[in-house]
């Protein structure tokens, strides 16, 4: 759902600060001077951070089994890279700045508790133009808490959507769950909502896998090594809002 750029060099994106803008249109008469408005731009820079993973496999173990152990280990290394990227895109705040770095937030009305009003406040914080592709991202335990919420008529507000492969929707928007998200607890960023294309990802290369046959030859083993160069940050800040638990 992110916006992905497959480029090697650094990327610098200008961001217009809507809060500092005094640029607006108004009615004017003939020969009337316009009053100038001013705006402020900041920048977000995406660089190349190297992510790597290495696994070692015993040749003796490979020789004692008919199972394709090398392919299994290669897949596990690739999965480790994938899991790392998903976690960083959600929780990263140091090098890769994921959704957890979002400064566009809404705080719950009650400490350590979610309510339907909080969800409505969260959704309405995203401009209407970006609502079409908006979705929720949360921990499965947060989803469990939301599933227990009911409206004034006693009906559960969260319903299964048969058109989405029996996935979950909340107020008509798709819900994605991941263990990388924080749970409902004081101070936690429990739910991200919006159009996730506002999160830009730069991939200098796809995952590069190599088999190391000589490095571990004296250990009677082979290695599987994987690298990827990437970076990410929220560039279109108005597209994504985060719910912070009071």
Coordinates of C-alpha atoms in Angstrom, one line a residue:
X1 CA 0.0 0.0 0.0
X2 CA 3.1 2.3 0.3
X3 CA 4.5 4.5 -2.5
X4 CA 7.6 2.7 -3.7
X5 CA 10.6 4.2 -5.5
X6 CA 13.2 1.8 -7.0
X7 CA 16.2 4.2 -7.2
X8 CA 19.8 4.2 -6.0
X9 CA 20.5 7.8 -5.2
X10 CA 19.1 9.8 -2.2
X11 CA 15.6 11.2 -2.7
X12 CA 14.5 14.6 -1.3
X13 CA 10.8 15.5 -1.2
X14 CA 9.5 19.0 -0.5
X15 CA 6.6 19.1 2.0
X16 CA 4.3 22.0 2.1
X17 CA 3.3 23.0 5.7
X18 CA -0.4 23.6 5.5
X19 CA -0.5 25.0 9.1
X20 CA 1.9 27.9 8.1
X21 CA 0.1 28.9 5.0
X22 CA -1.6 32.2 4.5
X23 CA -2.2 31.5 0.8
X24 CA -5.9 31.9 0.0
X25 CA -8.3 33.1 -2.8
X26 CA -10.8 35.9 -2.4
X27 CA -13.1 38.2 -4.4
X28 CA -11.4 41.3 -5.9
X29 CA -12.7 44.3 -7.8
X30 CA -11.2 45.7 -11.0
X31 CA -7.7 47.2 -10.5
X32 CA -7.7 46.1 -6.9
X33 CA -4.3 44.9 -5.7
X34 CA -4.0 41.3 -4.4
X35 CA -2.6 40.7 -1.0
X36 CA 0.2 38.2 -1.2
X37 CA 0.2 35.0 0.9
X38 CA 3.2 33.1 2.1
X39 CA 3.9 29.4 2.6
X40 CA 6.6 27.3 4.1
X41 CA 8.3 24.2 2.7
X42 CA 10.2 21.5 4.6
X43 CA 12.0 18.5 3.2
X44 CA 12.1 14.7 3.8
X45 CA 15.2 12.9 2.7
X46 CA 15.3 9.1 1.9
X47 CA 18.7 7.5 2.0
X48 CA 20.2 4.0 1.7
X49 CA 20.2 2.0 4.9
X50 CA 21.7 -1.5 4.5
X51 CA 19.7 -4.4 6.1
X52 CA 21.3 -7.9 6.2
X53 CA 20.7 -11.4 7.3
X54 CA 23.0 -14.4 7.5
X55 CA 22.3 -18.1 8.2
X56 CA 24.7 -21.1 8.3
X57 CA 23.8 -24.7 7.4
X58 CA 25.7 -27.8 8.3
X59 CA 26.8 -29.9 5.3
X60 CA 26.6 -33.0 7.4
X61 CA 23.0 -32.3 8.2
X62 CA 22.3 -31.6 4.5
X63 CA 23.9 -35.0 3.6
X64 CA 21.8 -36.9 6.1
X65 CA 18.4 -35.7 4.9
X66 CA 16.5 -35.9 1.6
X67 CA 14.8 -32.6 2.6
X68 CA 15.9 -29.6 0.5
X69 CA 17.5 -27.9 3.5
X70 CA 19.3 -25.2 1.6
X71 CA 16.1 -23.9 -0.1
X72 CA 14.4 -23.9 3.3
X73 CA 17.1 -21.8 4.8
X74 CA 17.2 -19.4 1.9
X75 CA 13.4 -18.9 2.2
X76 CA 13.8 -18.3 6.0
X77 CA 16.5 -15.7 5.3
X78 CA 14.2 -13.9 2.8
X79 CA 11.3 -14.1 5.3
X80 CA 13.5 -12.6 8.0
X81 CA 14.2 -9.6 5.7
X82 CA 10.5 -9.3 4.9
X83 CA 9.5 -9.4 8.6
X84 CA 12.2 -6.8 9.4
X85 CA 10.9 -4.4 6.7
X86 CA 7.3 -4.8 7.8
X87 CA 8.2 -4.1 11.4
X88 CA 10.3 -1.0 10.6
X89 CA 7.7 0.4 8.3
X90 CA 5.3 0.4 11.2
X91 CA 7.4 0.9 14.3
X92 CA 10.6 2.5 13.0
X93 CA 11.6 5.8 14.5
X94 CA 15.4 5.9 14.1
X95 CA 16.8 5.1 10.6
X96 CA 13.6 4.0 8.7
X97 CA 10.9 6.3 10.0
X98 CA 7.7 4.3 9.8
X99 CA 4.1 5.0 10.9
X100 CA 5.2 5.2 14.6
X101 CA 7.0 8.5 13.7
X102 CA 3.7 10.1 12.6
X103 CA 3.2 13.5 14.3
X104 CA -0.4 13.7 12.9
X105 CA -2.2 12.2 15.9
X106 CA -5.5 12.0 17.7
X107 CA -5.7 11.1 21.4
X108 CA -8.4 9.0 23.0
X109 CA -10.9 10.6 25.4
X110 CA -10.4 8.0 28.1
X111 CA -7.1 6.7 29.5
X112 CA -6.1 3.2 28.3
X113 CA -9.5 2.6 26.6
X114 CA -11.0 2.8 23.1
X115 CA -14.4 4.0 22.2
X116 CA -16.4 4.4 19.0
X117 CA -16.1 8.1 19.3
X118 CA -12.3 7.8 19.3
X119 CA -12.5 5.9 16.0
X120 CA -14.8 8.5 14.5
X121 CA -12.5 11.3 15.6
X122 CA -9.6 9.4 14.0
X123 CA -11.4 8.9 10.7
X124 CA -12.6 12.4 10.4
X125 CA -9.1 13.8 10.9
X126 CA -8.2 12.5 7.3
X127 CA -9.3 14.9 4.6
X128 CA -12.2 13.6 2.5
X129 CA -10.2 13.5 -0.7
X130 CA -8.0 10.7 0.9
X131 CA -10.8 8.6 2.4
X132 CA -11.4 6.5 -0.7
X133 CA -8.3 4.3 -0.2
X134 CA -8.1 4.7 3.6
X135 CA -7.8 1.6 5.9
X136 CA -6.9 0.7 9.5
X137 CA -3.7 -0.9 10.8
X138 CA -3.7 -2.3 14.3
X139 CA -2.6 -5.1 16.6
X140 CA -4.9 -8.2 16.7
X141 CA -5.6 -7.5 20.4
X142 CA -6.8 -4.0 19.5
X143 CA -9.0 -5.6 16.9
X144 CA -10.3 -7.9 19.6
X145 CA -11.2 -4.9 21.9
X146 CA -12.9 -3.2 19.0
X147 CA -14.9 -6.3 18.2
X148 CA -16.5 -6.1 21.6
X149 CA -17.7 -2.5 21.1
X150 CA -21.4 -2.0 20.5
X151 CA -23.6 0.8 19.3
X152 CA -26.6 2.3 21.2
X153 CA -28.8 -0.5 19.9
X154 CA -26.5 -3.2 21.2
X155 CA -25.2 -4.2 17.8
X156 CA -21.5 -4.9 17.3
X157 CA -20.0 -2.0 15.3
X158 CA -17.4 -4.3 13.6
X159 CA -18.9 -6.6 10.9
X160 CA -17.4 -9.1 8.6
X161 CA -17.3 -8.1 4.9
X162 CA -18.1 -11.0 2.6
X163 CA -16.9 -9.0 -0.4
X164 CA -13.4 -8.8 1.0
X165 CA -12.7 -12.5 1.5
X166 CA -14.4 -12.3 4.9
X167 CA -11.9 -9.7 6.1
X168 CA -12.9 -7.2 8.7
X169 CA -14.2 -3.7 8.1
X170 CA -14.8 -0.9 10.6
X171 CA -17.2 1.9 9.5
X172 CA -16.8 0.6 6.0
X173 CA -13.0 0.7 6.0
X174 CA -10.8 -2.4 5.8
X175 CA -8.9 -3.5 8.9
X176 CA -5.3 -4.9 8.7
X177 CA -3.8 -6.6 11.7
X178 CA -0.1 -7.1 12.5
X179 CA 1.9 -8.1 15.6
X180 CA 4.2 -5.2 14.9
X181 CA 1.6 -2.7 16.1
X182 CA 1.4 -1.6 19.8
X183 CA -1.6 -2.7 21.8
X184 CA -4.1 -0.5 23.7
X185 CA -2.1 0.8 26.7
X186 CA -1.5 4.3 28.0
X187 CA 0.8 6.3 25.7
X188 CA 0.8 3.7 22.9
X189 CA 0.1 4.5 19.3
X190 CA -2.6 1.9 18.9
X191 CA -4.2 2.5 15.5
X192 CA -3.0 4.0 12.2
X193 CA -5.7 5.2 9.8
X194 CA -5.6 6.7 6.3
X195 CA -4.3 6.3 2.8
X196 CA -1.0 4.4 3.3
X197 CA 0.4 5.7 0.0
X198 CA 1.5 8.7 2.1
X199 CA 4.3 6.4 3.4
X200 CA 7.1 6.6 0.9
X201 CA 9.6 3.7 0.6
X202 CA 12.9 3.8 -1.3
X203 CA 14.5 0.6 -2.4
X204 CA 17.9 0.9 -3.9
X205 CA 17.8 -2.8 -4.8
X206 CA 15.5 -5.8 -4.4
X207 CA 16.6 -8.5 -1.9
X208 CA 19.9 -9.8 -2.9
X209 CA 20.5 -13.5 -1.9
X210 CA 24.0 -15.2 -2.0
X211 CA 25.2 -18.6 -1.1
X212 CA 28.5 -18.6 0.7
X213 CA 30.3 -21.9 -0.1
X214 CA 33.9 -21.0 0.6
X215 CA 33.5 -18.8 3.7
X216 CA 32.4 -21.8 5.9
X217 CA 34.3 -24.5 4.0
X218 CA 36.6 -25.2 6.9
X219 CA 33.5 -25.6 9.2
X220 CA 31.9 -28.1 6.8
X221 CA 29.0 -25.7 6.3
X222 CA 27.5 -23.3 3.8
X223 CA 26.0 -19.9 4.4
X224 CA 22.9 -18.0 3.0
X225 CA 23.3 -14.3 3.0
X226 CA 20.7 -11.6 2.1
X227 CA 21.0 -7.8 1.8
X228 CA 18.6 -4.9 0.9
X229 CA 19.2 -1.2 0.8
X230 CA 16.1 0.9 1.7
X231 CA 14.6 3.8 3.6
X232 CA 11.1 5.1 4.4
X233 CA 9.3 8.0 5.8
X234 CA 5.8 9.6 5.8
X235 CA 6.0 12.2 3.1
X236 CA 2.3 13.1 2.6
X237 CA 1.5 13.7 6.2
X238 CA -2.1 14.7 5.7
X239 CA -3.0 11.2 4.4
X240 CA -2.3 9.2 7.6
X241 CA -3.5 9.8 11.2
X242 CA -2.5 7.9 14.3
X243 CA -4.6 7.2 17.4
X244 CA -2.6 7.6 20.6
X245 CA -4.0 6.1 23.8
X246 CA -4.4 8.7 26.6

